[in-house]
Short mmCIF file of C-alpha atoms in Angstrom, two decimals:
data_model
loop_
_atom_site.label_atom_id
_atom_site.label_comp_id
_atom_site.label_asym_id
_atom_site.label_seq_id
_atom_site.Cartn_x
_atom_site.Cartn_y
_atom_site.Cartn_z
CA MET A 1 -60.64 23.06 195.24
CA LEU A 2 -60.42 24.46 191.38
CA THR A 3 -58.93 28.09 190.94
CA ALA A 4 -59.05 30.50 188.31
CA GLY A 5 -55.51 30.92 186.41
CA PRO A 6 -54.79 33.50 185.89
CA ALA A 7 -54.77 35.91 182.50
CA LEU A 8 -51.51 34.64 180.32
CA THR A 9 -49.38 37.14 176.81
CA ALA A 10 -47.56 35.24 175.44
CA GLY A 11 -45.00 38.28 174.74
CA PRO A 12 -45.88 40.51 172.11
CA GLY A 13 -49.74 40.56 169.70
CA LEU A 14 -49.89 37.04 171.15
CA GLY A 15 -53.17 38.20 173.49
CA VAL A 16 -53.60 34.51 175.03
CA GLY A 17 -56.02 34.27 178.07
CA LEU A 18 -56.57 31.63 179.63
CA GLY A 19 -59.66 30.84 181.54
CA ILE A 20 -59.12 27.06 182.18
CA ALA A 21 -59.24 26.33 186.28
CA ARG A 22 -55.73 24.55 188.09
CA ALA A 23 -55.89 22.33 190.65
CA GLU A 24 -53.92 23.74 194.49
CA PRO A 25 -51.61 21.18 195.62
CA GLY A 26 -52.74 19.13 197.47
CA THR A 27 -56.05 20.92 196.78
CA SER A 28 -59.38 18.70 195.24
CA PRO A 29 -62.62 18.88 194.57
CA ARG A 30 -65.66 17.44 196.03
CA ALA A 31 -68.86 16.00 195.76
CA GLY A 32 -71.24 18.77 196.95
CA SER A 33 -70.17 22.01 197.42
CA GLY A 34 -72.80 24.44 197.88
CA SER A 35 -71.35 27.17 195.31
CA ASP A 36 -70.23 26.04 191.26
CA SER A 37 -69.32 23.01 190.03
CA ARG A 38 -67.40 24.05 187.89
CA ALA A 39 -63.91 24.78 188.04
CA GLY A 40 -63.41 28.64 188.73
CA SER A 41 -65.72 28.09 191.32
CA GLY A 42 -63.40 28.32 194.81
CA SER A 43 -64.87 26.27 196.95
CA GLY A 44 -65.01 22.38 197.09
CA SER A 45 -66.68 22.08 200.85
CA GLY A 46 -68.27 18.50 200.44
CA ASP A 47 -66.09 15.68 202.06
CA ARG A 48 -66.21 12.14 201.75
CA PRO A 49 -67.53 10.09 203.66
CA ARG A 50 -66.90 8.73 206.88
CA GLU A 51 -66.94 6.10 208.52
CA GLY A 52 -69.24 5.95 211.99
CA HIS A 53 -70.87 9.57 210.80
CA ALA A 54 -74.87 8.10 210.27
CA GLU A 55 -75.62 9.67 206.79
CA ASP A 56 -79.07 9.40 205.36
CA LEU A 57 -79.24 6.99 202.25
CA GLY A 58 -80.93 9.84 199.61
CA SER A 59 -78.16 12.04 200.29
CA VAL A 60 -75.39 10.04 199.63
CA THR A 61 -77.74 9.96 196.70
CA THR A 62 -77.86 13.20 196.11
CA GLN A 63 -73.74 13.07 196.41
CA ILE A 64 -73.26 10.47 193.46
CA ALA A 65 -75.64 12.55 190.90
CA THR A 66 -74.00 15.96 191.86
CA THR A 67 -69.84 14.29 192.08
CA ARG A 68 -71.71 12.38 188.22
CA ALA A 69 -72.03 15.59 186.74
CA ARG A 70 -69.61 17.34 188.27
CA ILE A 71 -66.69 14.36 186.77
CA ASP A 72 -69.02 15.13 182.77
CA GLU A 73 -67.84 19.32 183.62
CA LEU A 74 -64.49 18.13 184.62
CA GLY A 75 -64.15 16.48 181.05
CA HIS A 76 -65.33 18.64 179.33
CA GLN A 77 -63.02 21.73 180.70
CA LEU A 78 -60.66 19.40 180.11
CA SER A 79 -62.08 18.90 175.97
CA VAL A 80 -61.64 22.54 175.55
CA ALA A 81 -57.75 22.84 177.78
CA ALA A 82 -56.52 20.37 174.92
CA GLU A 83 -57.94 21.48 172.33
CA GLN A 84 -56.45 24.57 173.03
CA TYR A 85 -53.20 22.62 173.85
CA ASN A 86 -53.01 22.21 170.84
CA ALA A 87 -54.24 25.52 169.77
CA GLU A 88 -50.81 26.88 170.43
CA ARG A 89 -48.12 24.11 169.47
CA ILE A 90 -49.63 24.58 166.90
CA ARG A 91 -48.30 28.77 167.65
CA LEU A 92 -45.15 27.90 168.34
CA ALA A 93 -43.99 25.41 165.65
CA GLU A 94 -45.22 28.97 163.82
CA ALA A 95 -43.51 30.91 165.78
CA GLU A 96 -40.51 28.63 165.70
CA ARG A 97 -39.97 28.98 162.64
CA THR A 98 -40.40 32.40 162.06
CA ALA A 99 -37.97 32.87 164.74
CA THR A 100 -34.95 30.64 162.51
CA THR A 101 -36.28 32.87 160.23
CA ALA A 102 -34.61 35.99 161.68
CA ARG A 103 -31.73 34.16 162.47
CA GLN A 104 -30.94 33.23 159.23
CA ARG A 105 -31.46 36.60 157.84
CA LEU A 106 -29.48 38.49 161.36
CA SER A 107 -26.52 35.96 160.12
CA ALA A 108 -26.36 37.14 156.07
CA ALA A 109 -26.92 40.49 157.22
CA ASP A 110 -23.21 39.87 158.81
CA ALA A 111 -22.01 38.42 156.66
CA ALA A 112 -22.96 41.28 154.46
CA VAL A 113 -21.26 44.01 156.90
CA ARG A 114 -18.56 42.49 157.24
CA THR A 115 -17.83 42.01 154.21
CA ALA A 116 -18.51 45.48 152.53
CA SER A 117 -16.38 46.48 155.84
CA ASP A 118 -13.42 44.47 154.36
CA ARG A 119 -13.95 45.51 151.02
CA HIS A 120 -14.19 49.32 152.00
CA ARG A 121 -10.95 48.84 153.97
CA GLY A 122 -9.39 46.99 151.58
CA LEU A 123 -10.22 50.35 149.16
CA ALA A 124 -8.86 52.17 151.36
CA THR A 125 -5.56 50.76 152.32
CA SER A 126 -4.52 50.42 149.08
CA ALA A 127 -5.59 54.57 148.58
CA TYR A 128 -3.10 55.10 151.07
CA ARG A 129 -0.37 52.23 149.76
CA SER A 130 -0.32 52.94 146.24
CA GLY A 131 -1.98 57.36 146.55
CA GLY A 132 1.30 58.69 147.46
CA PHE A 133 3.52 57.77 144.71
CA GLU A 134 0.68 57.95 142.33
CA GLN A 135 0.26 61.98 143.09
CA LEU A 136 4.32 62.50 143.07
CA SER A 137 5.06 60.91 139.72
CA ILE A 138 1.79 63.85 138.29
CA LEU A 139 3.50 66.83 140.03
CA LEU A 140 6.51 64.90 137.96
CA THR A 141 5.00 65.08 135.16
CA GLY A 142 3.64 67.72 135.26
CA ASP A 143 0.28 66.62 134.31
CA PRO A 144 -2.09 67.73 138.07
CA ARG A 145 -5.44 67.81 136.58
CA THR A 146 -5.16 63.80 135.84
CA ALA A 147 -3.52 63.61 139.00
CA LEU A 148 -7.13 65.37 140.79
CA ASP A 149 -9.24 63.65 138.24
CA ARG A 150 -7.37 59.78 139.89
CA ALA A 151 -8.36 62.05 143.92
CA GLY A 152 -11.46 62.66 143.16
CA ALA A 153 -12.57 59.11 141.87
CA VAL A 154 -10.66 57.22 144.65
CA ASN A 155 -12.79 59.57 147.31
CA ALA A 156 -15.93 59.10 145.10
CA LEU A 157 -15.54 55.52 145.45
CA SER A 158 -14.56 55.12 148.95
CA ARG A 159 -17.59 57.19 149.92
CA ARG A 160 -19.33 54.89 148.58
CA GLN A 161 -18.63 52.27 150.08
CA ARG A 162 -19.50 53.58 153.33
CA ALA A 163 -22.25 54.37 152.46
CA ALA A 164 -22.98 50.76 151.36
CA GLU A 165 -21.68 49.71 154.62
CA SER A 166 -23.68 52.22 156.49
CA ASP A 167 -26.69 50.64 155.01
CA LEU A 168 -25.08 47.14 155.94
CA ARG A 169 -25.00 48.34 159.77
CA LEU A 170 -29.58 50.38 159.60
CA ALA A 171 -30.21 47.03 158.05
CA ARG A 172 -28.05 44.44 160.55
CA HIS A 173 -29.29 46.49 163.13
CA ASP A 174 -33.43 46.49 161.86
CA GLN A 175 -33.04 42.44 162.19
CA THR A 176 -31.20 42.08 164.87
CA GLU A 177 -34.31 43.88 166.41
CA ALA A 178 -37.05 40.72 164.41
CA LYS A 179 -34.23 37.90 165.96
CA GLN A 180 -35.13 39.88 169.06
CA ALA A 181 -39.01 40.61 168.86
CA ALA A 182 -39.28 36.36 167.75
CA ASP A 183 -37.02 35.27 170.07
CA GLU A 184 -39.32 37.28 172.16
CA ALA A 185 -42.48 35.75 171.00
CA LEU A 186 -41.06 32.23 170.96
CA ALA A 187 -40.97 32.29 174.09
CA GLY A 188 -44.19 33.86 175.35
CA ARG A 189 -46.24 31.24 173.21
CA GLN A 190 -43.85 28.36 174.99
CA HIS A 191 -44.75 29.94 178.14
CA VAL A 192 -48.43 29.88 177.19
CA VAL A 193 -48.70 25.88 176.01
CA ASP A 194 -46.63 25.23 178.98
CA SER A 195 -48.68 26.61 181.22
CA LEU A 196 -51.79 25.44 179.12
CA SER A 197 -50.23 21.29 179.71
CA GLU A 198 -50.25 22.60 183.57
CA GLN A 199 -53.69 23.65 183.67
CA ARG A 200 -54.74 19.76 181.53
CA ARG A 201 -52.35 18.28 183.94
CA GLY A 202 -54.53 19.37 186.99
CA ILE A 203 -57.53 18.96 185.61
CA GLU A 204 -57.14 15.43 184.99
CA ALA A 205 -55.11 15.49 188.53
CA SER A 206 -58.91 17.05 189.51
CA ALA A 207 -60.81 14.17 187.90
CA ALA A 208 -58.95 12.05 189.15
CA GLU A 209 -59.24 12.35 192.75
CA GLN A 210 -63.69 13.23 191.35
CA HIS A 211 -63.53 9.74 189.38
CA GLN A 212 -62.68 7.83 193.55
CA LEU A 213 -65.07 10.55 195.75
CA LEU A 214 -68.28 8.78 193.67
CA ASP A 215 -65.99 4.98 193.04
CA ASP A 216 -67.05 5.73 197.65
CA LEU A 217 -69.96 7.54 197.35
CA ILE A 218 -71.05 4.22 195.21
CA ASP A 219 -69.69 1.87 197.87
CA ARG A 220 -71.58 3.74 200.49
CA GLN A 221 -74.96 3.42 199.76
CA ALA A 222 -74.52 0.09 198.57
CA GLN A 223 -73.29 -0.37 202.91
CA LEU A 224 -76.32 2.16 204.12
CA GLU A 225 -79.07 -0.14 200.96
CA ARG A 226 -77.88 -3.57 202.62
CA GLU A 227 -78.03 -1.90 206.27
CA ALA A 228 -82.12 -0.53 205.41
CA ARG A 229 -82.54 -4.35 204.05
CA GLU A 230 -81.38 -5.51 207.17
CA ARG A 231 -83.09 -2.90 209.44
CA GLU A 232 -86.42 -4.12 207.02
CA ALA A 233 -85.86 -7.99 207.92
CA ALA A 234 -85.67 -7.54 211.13
CA ALA A 235 -88.36 -5.86 211.33
CA LEU A 236 -90.66 -8.19 209.31
CA ARG A 237 -89.31 -11.11 211.71
CA ALA A 238 -90.52 -9.01 215.36
CA ARG A 239 -93.53 -8.90 212.85
CA GLN A 240 -94.33 -12.24 212.10
CA ALA A 241 -92.94 -12.89 215.24
CA ALA A 242 -96.27 -10.87 217.17
CA GLU A 243 -97.82 -12.08 214.91
CA ALA A 244 -97.80 -15.94 216.09
CA ALA A 245 -97.63 -14.84 219.85
CA ALA A 246 -100.78 -13.44 218.91
CA ALA A 247 -102.22 -16.07 217.30
CA ALA A 248 -101.19 -18.61 220.21
CA GLU A 249 -102.97 -17.31 222.69
CA ALA A 250 -106.26 -16.37 221.04
CA ALA A 251 -105.28 -20.18 220.35
CA ARG A 252 -105.07 -20.26 224.78
CA GLN A 253 -108.15 -18.27 224.77
CA ALA A 254 -110.90 -20.12 223.11
CA ALA A 255 -108.93 -22.82 224.21
CA LEU A 256 -109.98 -21.92 227.96
CA GLU A 257 -113.91 -20.85 226.45
CA ARG A 258 -113.61 -24.81 225.36
CA GLU A 259 -113.26 -25.82 228.50
CA ARG A 260 -115.82 -22.97 230.39
CA LEU A 261 -118.55 -24.23 228.14
CA THR A 262 -118.14 -28.61 228.51
CA ARG A 263 -117.69 -27.27 232.72
CA GLU A 264 -121.28 -26.24 232.29
CA ALA A 265 -122.02 -28.78 230.39
CA GLY A 266 -121.82 -31.14 232.46
CA LEU A 267 -123.06 -28.59 236.30
CA VAL A 268 -126.17 -28.84 233.44
CA ALA A 269 -126.91 -32.48 233.11
CA THR A 270 -126.32 -32.76 236.48
CA ALA A 271 -128.79 -30.31 238.37
CA GLY A 272 -131.48 -31.94 235.03
CA SER A 273 -131.10 -35.31 236.77
CA THR A 274 -131.49 -34.00 240.02
CA PHE A 275 -133.90 -31.53 239.77
CA ALA A 276 -136.07 -33.00 237.24
CA ALA A 277 -138.61 -31.04 237.95
CA ALA A 278 -136.95 -28.09 236.51
CA PRO A 279 -136.27 -26.38 233.00
CA VAL A 280 -132.21 -26.09 232.52
CA ALA A 281 -131.37 -23.24 230.30
CA PRO A 282 -130.19 -24.09 227.52
CA ALA A 283 -125.77 -23.18 227.45
CA PRO A 284 -125.62 -20.60 225.57
CA PRO A 285 -123.77 -21.30 221.51
CA PRO A 286 -120.29 -20.00 221.21
CA PRO A 287 -119.51 -16.79 220.38
CA THR A 288 -117.62 -16.59 217.14
CA GLY A 289 -116.01 -14.18 216.84
CA GLY A 290 -112.83 -15.69 218.41
CA SER A 291 -110.58 -17.96 216.59
CA GLY A 292 -113.42 -20.46 215.21
CA GLY A 293 -115.28 -17.26 213.86
CA ALA A 294 -112.34 -15.76 211.91
CA ALA A 295 -110.40 -19.47 211.26
CA ARG A 296 -113.96 -19.57 209.09
CA ALA A 297 -113.64 -15.67 208.29
CA VAL A 298 -109.83 -15.92 206.15
CA GLN A 299 -111.25 -19.81 205.67
CA GLU A 300 -113.69 -17.49 203.52
CA ALA A 301 -112.43 -14.73 202.41
CA HIS A 302 -109.59 -17.47 199.97
CA ALA A 303 -112.74 -19.08 198.34
CA GLN A 304 -113.97 -15.91 196.88
CA LEU A 305 -110.13 -15.38 195.37
CA GLY A 306 -110.74 -14.60 191.52
CA LYS A 307 -114.10 -13.10 191.39
CA PRO A 308 -114.35 -9.30 189.73
CA TYR A 309 -114.59 -6.36 192.18
CA VAL A 310 -118.44 -4.39 191.17
CA TRP A 311 -118.96 -1.16 193.21
CA GLY A 312 -121.59 -1.69 195.43
CA ALA A 313 -121.52 -6.11 195.34
CA GLU A 314 -121.91 -8.24 198.20
CA GLY A 315 -121.41 -11.79 197.02
CA PRO A 316 -121.77 -13.98 195.81
CA ASP A 317 -120.05 -13.85 192.32
CA SER A 318 -118.48 -10.18 192.79
CA PHE A 319 -117.98 -8.19 195.65
CA ASP A 320 -116.74 -4.38 196.59
CA CYS A 321 -114.04 -4.09 199.79
CA SER A 322 -116.54 -3.85 202.06
CA GLY A 323 -118.44 -5.84 200.16
CA LEU A 324 -116.05 -9.07 200.71
CA SER A 325 -115.14 -8.19 204.61
CA GLN A 326 -119.23 -8.80 204.97
CA TRP A 327 -119.69 -11.79 203.22
CA VAL A 328 -117.32 -13.23 205.13
CA TRP A 329 -117.37 -13.01 208.46
CA GLY A 330 -121.52 -13.63 207.65
CA LYS A 331 -120.77 -16.97 207.45
CA ALA A 332 -118.18 -17.26 210.36
CA GLY A 333 -121.26 -15.57 211.54
CA VAL A 334 -120.52 -12.78 212.60
CA ALA A 335 -123.24 -10.14 210.62
CA ILE A 336 -121.30 -6.97 210.29
CA PRO A 337 -122.61 -4.54 207.99
CA HIS A 338 -121.12 -3.41 204.57
CA TYR A 339 -120.19 -0.09 204.79
CA THR A 340 -115.74 0.54 206.16
CA GLY A 341 -117.60 3.47 208.56
CA ASP A 342 -120.27 0.12 210.74
CA GLN A 343 -117.93 -1.84 210.37
CA TRP A 344 -114.63 0.32 212.04
CA THR A 345 -117.34 0.05 214.70
CA SER A 346 -118.24 -3.32 214.58
CA GLY A 347 -116.03 -4.94 216.89
CA ARG A 348 -112.55 -4.65 219.49
CA ARG A 349 -109.59 -2.25 216.99
CA VAL A 350 -106.37 -3.59 217.03
CA SER A 351 -102.71 -1.95 216.43
CA ARG A 352 -100.54 -3.67 213.56
CA ALA A 353 -98.53 -5.56 216.25
CA GLU A 354 -101.80 -6.92 217.63
CA LEU A 355 -103.87 -8.87 213.35
CA ILE A 356 -104.48 -12.23 213.80
CA PRO A 357 -105.61 -13.71 210.35
CA GLY A 358 -109.11 -13.13 210.40
CA ASP A 359 -108.68 -8.90 211.59
CA LEU A 360 -110.20 -6.41 209.57
CA VAL A 361 -107.94 -3.77 207.80
CA PHE A 362 -109.07 -0.39 207.24
CA PHE A 363 -106.75 2.32 205.45
CA GLY A 364 -106.72 6.07 204.93
CA ALA A 365 -108.10 8.66 207.92
CA ASP A 366 -111.06 8.57 205.54
CA LEU A 367 -111.32 4.74 206.13
CA TYR A 368 -112.10 4.46 201.74
CA HIS A 369 -110.16 1.22 202.41
CA VAL A 370 -110.95 -2.25 204.58
CA GLY A 371 -109.44 -6.04 202.99
CA ILE A 372 -109.19 -9.48 205.76
CA TYR A 373 -105.68 -10.06 207.05
CA ILE A 374 -104.41 -13.66 206.87
CA GLY A 375 -101.26 -13.05 208.62
CA ASP A 376 -97.66 -12.38 207.46
CA GLY A 377 -98.77 -8.27 206.25
CA LYS A 378 -100.67 -9.73 203.82
CA MET A 379 -104.03 -9.85 203.01
CA ILE A 380 -106.89 -10.36 200.50
CA HIS A 381 -108.87 -8.25 199.37
CA ALA A 382 -111.06 -6.79 196.36
CA PRO A 383 -108.61 -3.88 195.37
CA ARG A 384 -111.06 -1.42 192.82
CA THR A 385 -112.95 -1.79 188.83
CA GLY A 386 -112.02 -3.63 186.92
CA GLU A 387 -110.00 -6.26 189.82
CA VAL A 388 -110.41 -9.82 191.21
CA VAL A 389 -110.28 -10.43 194.93
CA ARG A 390 -106.66 -11.45 195.40
CA ILE A 391 -104.07 -11.89 198.41
CA GLU A 392 -101.74 -8.57 198.29
CA ASN A 393 -98.90 -7.69 200.61
CA VAL A 394 -101.13 -4.96 203.25
CA TRP A 395 -100.74 -1.96 202.99
CA TRP A 396 -98.95 -0.58 205.84
CA SER A 397 -97.79 3.18 204.13
CA SER A 398 -101.77 3.70 205.08
CA PHE A 399 -102.90 1.59 207.32
CA GLN A 400 -105.48 3.44 209.14
CA GLY A 401 -105.63 0.52 211.85
CA GLY A 402 -106.92 -3.57 212.74
CA VAL A 403 -110.87 -4.28 213.72
CA ARG A 404 -111.83 -8.24 215.45
CA PRO A 405 -115.34 -8.38 214.60
CA GLY A 406 -117.55 -9.09 217.15
CA ALA A 407 -114.77 -8.87 219.76
#
């Protein structure tokens, strides 16, 4: 995880405080943290995707967005840290120059003190060696005043030398303190620069790990999308198989019905020849709501493609949704009302899995729309004002149910 580094003070007068986050060894920020995603949040609860864990595609997409935002934030932090590092390097160079100047001045002060000390010692030695003979000579010549004057001059010169040497030693002391302060400032600046460099490396490492996490999440997203497509394809194949089975069953039932009618017609003919005087009742017409009627309804629906939607219209040149379904099933021999609510009760209810071509498909709890199912998950319908009769995928998200008219 990322933690806020402590404030760093680089020697007297520097006062440099660092709020740059640093990565602790062996840890790194994770997407999906429940707290502030910036460095220094002290939290990093998100985990990389793991095999065997059920994951929602929306959750992974959210993690990707969070990780990208985290990378952007780390990039901002890295820019700030880099500029602070550059600024401190300039101050470090200034501190190095100050320390160099202080060392040079201290060296010059040392040399001046040594020179003054040498002169003082030379003067004292010379006075000591020659002073006794000169005083004896003065006494022998009988001129004590001259001797006193000369002795006073020597003493005065010696005092001045000692005073000069003392001043130089004080100056040397000041230069020593200045050098120490400059060295401390230099060390402080160097510590700040080193710390900033370490912080920058930590942020770069965190950013690199976030990039790796982003790559992992993108791979996981692609995998989940691929699995979703595979599930959708499997569901489509299952629906198509169910539709094919339902169509085959409808065809079988139609064949049985034709066979029954044929047998009944034969019996009627035989009875007519045996009992000529007896009136023969005509055979009932085949129901038009079966597979034959459905096929005619689908054929008629295709014939209306491209005709405009007009509110309340029921053909032949324009339609609304229930007007179109009324028209095509009317052509198939089944009369149904021009109203979705009544059409909903005009035949046998069928589920999505039971739908076959020709069935009516209804939408919304209030049955606001109806279309004619033509198989393969598609329908023909009159959508809305400004559009035309067309083929479109069934609106499964609002699918309410199906009805087989006449059944």
